[in-house]
PDB file of C-alpha atoms and ligand atoms in Angstrom:
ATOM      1  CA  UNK Q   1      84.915 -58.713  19.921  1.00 93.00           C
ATOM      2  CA  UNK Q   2      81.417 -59.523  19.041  1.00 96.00           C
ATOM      3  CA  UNK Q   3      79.631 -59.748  16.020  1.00 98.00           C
ATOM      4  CA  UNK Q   4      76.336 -60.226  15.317  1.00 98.00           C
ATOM      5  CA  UNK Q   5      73.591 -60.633  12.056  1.00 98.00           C
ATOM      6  CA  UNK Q   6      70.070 -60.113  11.587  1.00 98.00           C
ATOM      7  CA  UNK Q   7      67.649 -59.520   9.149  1.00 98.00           C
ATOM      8  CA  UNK Q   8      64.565 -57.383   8.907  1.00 98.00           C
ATOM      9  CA  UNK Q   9      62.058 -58.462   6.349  1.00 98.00           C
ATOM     10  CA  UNK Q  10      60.185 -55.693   4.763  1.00 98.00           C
ATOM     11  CA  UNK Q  11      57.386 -55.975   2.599  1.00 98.00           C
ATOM     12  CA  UNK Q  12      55.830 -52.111   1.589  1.00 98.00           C
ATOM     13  CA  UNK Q  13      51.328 -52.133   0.354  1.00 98.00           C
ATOM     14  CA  UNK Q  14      53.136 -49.165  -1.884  1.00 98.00           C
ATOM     15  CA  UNK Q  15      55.422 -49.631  -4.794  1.00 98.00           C
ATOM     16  CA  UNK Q  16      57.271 -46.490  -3.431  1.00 98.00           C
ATOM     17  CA  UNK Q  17      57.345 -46.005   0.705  1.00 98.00           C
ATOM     18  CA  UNK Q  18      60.207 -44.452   3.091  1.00 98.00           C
ATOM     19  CA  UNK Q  19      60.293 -46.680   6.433  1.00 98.00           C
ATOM     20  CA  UNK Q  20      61.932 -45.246   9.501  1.00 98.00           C
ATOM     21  CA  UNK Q  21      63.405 -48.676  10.594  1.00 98.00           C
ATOM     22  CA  UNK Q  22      65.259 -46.850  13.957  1.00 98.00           C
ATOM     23  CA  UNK Q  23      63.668 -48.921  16.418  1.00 98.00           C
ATOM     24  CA  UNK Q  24      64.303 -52.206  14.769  1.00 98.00           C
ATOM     25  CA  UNK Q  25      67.978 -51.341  14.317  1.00 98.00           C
ATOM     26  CA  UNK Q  26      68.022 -50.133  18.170  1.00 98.00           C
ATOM     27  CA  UNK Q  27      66.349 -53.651  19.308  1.00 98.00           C
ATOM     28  CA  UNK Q  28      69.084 -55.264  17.075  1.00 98.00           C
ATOM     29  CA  UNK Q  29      72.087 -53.876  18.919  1.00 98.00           C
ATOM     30  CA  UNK Q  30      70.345 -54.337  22.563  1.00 98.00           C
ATOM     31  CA  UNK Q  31      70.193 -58.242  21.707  1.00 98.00           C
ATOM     32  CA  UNK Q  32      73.351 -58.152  20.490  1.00 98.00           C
ATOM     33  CA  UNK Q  33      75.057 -56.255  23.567  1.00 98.00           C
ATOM     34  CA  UNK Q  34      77.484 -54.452  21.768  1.00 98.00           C
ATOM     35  CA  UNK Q  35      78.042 -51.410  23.648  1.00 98.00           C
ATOM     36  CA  UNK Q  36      80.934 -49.700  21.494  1.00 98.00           C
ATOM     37  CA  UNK Q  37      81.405 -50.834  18.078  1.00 98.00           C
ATOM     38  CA  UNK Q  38      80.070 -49.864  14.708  1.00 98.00           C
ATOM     39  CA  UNK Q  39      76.349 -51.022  12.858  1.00 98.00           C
ATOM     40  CA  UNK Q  40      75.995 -51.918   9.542  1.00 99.00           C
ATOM     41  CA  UNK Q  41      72.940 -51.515   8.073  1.00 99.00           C
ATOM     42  CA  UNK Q  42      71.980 -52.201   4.023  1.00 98.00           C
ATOM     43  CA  UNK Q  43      69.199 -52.595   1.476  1.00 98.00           C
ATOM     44  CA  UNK Q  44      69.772 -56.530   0.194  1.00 98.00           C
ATOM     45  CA  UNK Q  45      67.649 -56.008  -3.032  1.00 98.00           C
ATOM     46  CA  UNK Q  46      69.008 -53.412  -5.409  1.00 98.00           C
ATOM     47  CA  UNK Q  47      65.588 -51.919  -6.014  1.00 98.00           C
ATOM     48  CA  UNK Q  48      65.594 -50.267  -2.078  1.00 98.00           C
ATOM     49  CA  UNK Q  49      67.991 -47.898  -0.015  1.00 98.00           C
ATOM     50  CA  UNK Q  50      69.054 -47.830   3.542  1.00 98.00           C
ATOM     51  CA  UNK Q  51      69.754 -43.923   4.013  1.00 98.00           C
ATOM     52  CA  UNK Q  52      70.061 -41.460   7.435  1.00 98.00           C
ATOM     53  CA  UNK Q  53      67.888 -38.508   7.331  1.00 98.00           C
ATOM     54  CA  UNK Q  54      65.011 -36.392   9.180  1.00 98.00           C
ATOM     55  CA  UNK Q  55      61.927 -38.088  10.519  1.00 98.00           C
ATOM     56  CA  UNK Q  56      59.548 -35.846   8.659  1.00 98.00           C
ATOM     57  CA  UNK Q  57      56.934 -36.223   6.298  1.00 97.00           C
ATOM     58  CA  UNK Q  58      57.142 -33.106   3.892  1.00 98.00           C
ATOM     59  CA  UNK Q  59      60.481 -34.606   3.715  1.00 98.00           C
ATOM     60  CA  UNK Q  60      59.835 -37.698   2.783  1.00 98.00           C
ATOM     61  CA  UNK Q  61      57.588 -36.544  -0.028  1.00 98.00           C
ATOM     62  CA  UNK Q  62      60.205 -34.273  -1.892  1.00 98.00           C
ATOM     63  CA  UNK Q  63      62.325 -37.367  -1.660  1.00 98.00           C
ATOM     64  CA  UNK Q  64      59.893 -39.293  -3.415  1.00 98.00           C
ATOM     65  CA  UNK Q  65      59.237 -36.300  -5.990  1.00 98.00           C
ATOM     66  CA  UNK Q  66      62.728 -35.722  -6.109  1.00 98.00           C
ATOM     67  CA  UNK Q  67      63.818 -39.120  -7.628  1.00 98.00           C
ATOM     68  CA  UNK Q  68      60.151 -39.194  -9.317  1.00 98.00           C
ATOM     69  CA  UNK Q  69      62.021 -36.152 -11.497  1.00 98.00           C
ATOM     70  CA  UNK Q  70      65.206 -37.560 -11.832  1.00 98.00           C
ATOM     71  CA  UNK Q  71      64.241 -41.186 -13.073  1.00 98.00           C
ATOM     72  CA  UNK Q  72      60.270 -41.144 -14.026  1.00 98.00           C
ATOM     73  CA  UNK Q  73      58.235 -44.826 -13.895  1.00 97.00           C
ATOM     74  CA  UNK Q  74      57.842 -45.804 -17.565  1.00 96.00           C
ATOM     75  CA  UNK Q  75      57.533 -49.334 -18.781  1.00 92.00           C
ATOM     76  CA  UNK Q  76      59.128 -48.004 -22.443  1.00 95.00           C
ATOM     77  CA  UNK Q  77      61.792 -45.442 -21.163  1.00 96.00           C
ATOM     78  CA  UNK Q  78      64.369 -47.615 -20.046  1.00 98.00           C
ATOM     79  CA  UNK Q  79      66.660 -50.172 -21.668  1.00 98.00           C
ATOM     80  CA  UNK Q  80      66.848 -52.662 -18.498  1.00 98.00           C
ATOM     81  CA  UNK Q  81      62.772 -53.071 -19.048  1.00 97.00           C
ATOM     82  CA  UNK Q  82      63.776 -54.622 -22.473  1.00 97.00           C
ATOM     83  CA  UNK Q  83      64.680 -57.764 -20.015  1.00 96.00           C
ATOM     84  CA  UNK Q  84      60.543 -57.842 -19.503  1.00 96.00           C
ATOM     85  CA  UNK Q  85      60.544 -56.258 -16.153  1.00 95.00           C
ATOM     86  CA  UNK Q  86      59.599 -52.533 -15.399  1.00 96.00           C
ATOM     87  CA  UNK Q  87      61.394 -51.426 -12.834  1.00 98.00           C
ATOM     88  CA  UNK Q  88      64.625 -49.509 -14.323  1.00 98.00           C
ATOM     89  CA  UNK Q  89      63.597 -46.483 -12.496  1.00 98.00           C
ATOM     90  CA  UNK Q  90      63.819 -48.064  -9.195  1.00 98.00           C
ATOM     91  CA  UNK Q  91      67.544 -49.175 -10.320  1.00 98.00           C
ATOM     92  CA  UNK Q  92      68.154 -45.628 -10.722  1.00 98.00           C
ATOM     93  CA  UNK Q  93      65.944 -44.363  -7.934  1.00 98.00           C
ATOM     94  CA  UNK Q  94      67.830 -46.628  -5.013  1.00 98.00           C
ATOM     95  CA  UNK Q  95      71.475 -45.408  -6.384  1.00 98.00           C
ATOM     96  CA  UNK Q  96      70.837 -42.035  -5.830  1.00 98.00           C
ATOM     97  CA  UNK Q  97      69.498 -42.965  -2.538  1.00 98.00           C
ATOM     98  CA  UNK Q  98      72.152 -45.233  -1.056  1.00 98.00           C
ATOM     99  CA  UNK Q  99      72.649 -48.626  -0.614  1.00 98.00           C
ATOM    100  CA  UNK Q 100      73.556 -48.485   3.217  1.00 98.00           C
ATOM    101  CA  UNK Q 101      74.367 -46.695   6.635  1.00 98.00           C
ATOM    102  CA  UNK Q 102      77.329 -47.182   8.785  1.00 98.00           C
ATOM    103  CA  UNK Q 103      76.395 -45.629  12.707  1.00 98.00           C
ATOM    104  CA  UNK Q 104      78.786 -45.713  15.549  1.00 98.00           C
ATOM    105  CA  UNK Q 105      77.541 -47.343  18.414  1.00 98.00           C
ATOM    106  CA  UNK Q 106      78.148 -45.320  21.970  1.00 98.00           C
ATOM    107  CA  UNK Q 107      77.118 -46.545  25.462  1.00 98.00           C
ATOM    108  CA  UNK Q 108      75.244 -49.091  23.509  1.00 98.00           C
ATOM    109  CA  UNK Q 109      73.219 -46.880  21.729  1.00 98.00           C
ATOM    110  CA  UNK Q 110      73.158 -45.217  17.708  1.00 98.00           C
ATOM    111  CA  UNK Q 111      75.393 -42.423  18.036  1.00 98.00           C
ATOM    112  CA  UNK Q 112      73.643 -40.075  15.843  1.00 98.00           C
ATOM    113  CA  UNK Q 113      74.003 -36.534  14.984  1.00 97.00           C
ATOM    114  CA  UNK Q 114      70.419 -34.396  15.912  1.00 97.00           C
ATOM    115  CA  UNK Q 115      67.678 -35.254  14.004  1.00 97.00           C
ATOM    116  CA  UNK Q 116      69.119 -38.021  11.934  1.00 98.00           C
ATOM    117  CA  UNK Q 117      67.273 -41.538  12.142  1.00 98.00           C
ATOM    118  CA  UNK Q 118      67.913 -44.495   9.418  1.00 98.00           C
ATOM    119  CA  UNK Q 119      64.905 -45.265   6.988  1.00 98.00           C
ATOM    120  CA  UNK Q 120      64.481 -47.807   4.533  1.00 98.00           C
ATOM    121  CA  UNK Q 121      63.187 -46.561   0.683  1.00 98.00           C
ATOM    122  CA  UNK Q 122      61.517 -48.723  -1.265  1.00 98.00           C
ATOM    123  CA  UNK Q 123      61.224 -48.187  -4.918  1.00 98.00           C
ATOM    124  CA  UNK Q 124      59.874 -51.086  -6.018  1.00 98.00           C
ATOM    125  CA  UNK Q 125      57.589 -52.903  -3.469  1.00 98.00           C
ATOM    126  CA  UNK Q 126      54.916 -54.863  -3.174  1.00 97.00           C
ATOM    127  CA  UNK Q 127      57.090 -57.982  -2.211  1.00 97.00           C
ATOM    128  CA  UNK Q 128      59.040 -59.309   0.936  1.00 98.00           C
ATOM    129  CA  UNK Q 129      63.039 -57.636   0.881  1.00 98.00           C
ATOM    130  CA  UNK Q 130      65.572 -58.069   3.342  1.00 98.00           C
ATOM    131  CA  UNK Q 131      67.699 -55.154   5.012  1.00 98.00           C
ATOM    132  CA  UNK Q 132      70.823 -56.541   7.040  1.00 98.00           C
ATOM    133  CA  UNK Q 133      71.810 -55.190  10.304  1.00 98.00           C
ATOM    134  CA  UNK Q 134      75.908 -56.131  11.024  1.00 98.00           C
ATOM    135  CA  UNK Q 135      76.904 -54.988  14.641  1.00 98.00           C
ATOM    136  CA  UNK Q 136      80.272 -55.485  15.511  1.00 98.00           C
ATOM    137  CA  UNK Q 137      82.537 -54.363  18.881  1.00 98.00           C
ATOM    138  CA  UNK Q 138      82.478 -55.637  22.164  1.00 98.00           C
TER     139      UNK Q 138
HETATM  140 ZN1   ZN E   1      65.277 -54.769 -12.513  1.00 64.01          ZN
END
């Protein structure tokens, strides 16, 4: 069996982005030449989401004004910005959105259902974060 560890660094201009990270996960596994196994992939910061969805932009928008709804940014609306930072709502905003994706790898490839790709959400950016990509199988 093989197993095998990287990290992608991201670092988002936005405070709130969606990043289809599909092609860095692909490159991952073709290094690692796994060709049936299973991939691991996770936020490491628990401000961001790893999460499997559609590569399309409407999309990605009512995500973002989805959890924009469900926890609103507000310095004074949230008891974890009593510790002096302001970022409670991307707490709340990366729990509903996942902390990680588990693919099977097939013929050495992401065995994914149609449409689905993997994206990274950031919900509090601005600042270098690491996602890790665990491949394991032979
Ligand atoms: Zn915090």
């Amino acid at each position: 069996m093989t197993a095998h560890t990287e990290y992608l660094w991201m670092n988002t201009k936005d405070r709130y982005a969606i990043v289809n990270i599909t092609d860095e996960v692909e490159s991952v596994i073709q290094k690692s030449g796994v060709k049936e196994g299973l991939c691991l992939v996770n936020a490491m910061h628990i401000t961001a989401s790893v999460f499997i969805n559609d590569h399309e932009p409407g999309l990605h928008r009512d995500f973002l004004n989805w959890v924009e709804k469900l926890a609103p940014y507000g310095r004074d609306r949230y008891q974890h910005n009593l510790t002096g930072e302001d970022n409670g709502d991307a707490h709340l905003k990366r729990t509903i959105m996942g902390r990680e994706v588990v693919v099977a790898i097939t013929d050495g490839k992401l065995d994914f259902g149609p449409w689905e790709q993997i994206f990274y959400g950031e919900f509090d950016g601005q600042r270098k974060k690491r996602v890790l990509v665990k491949i394991i199988g032979e």
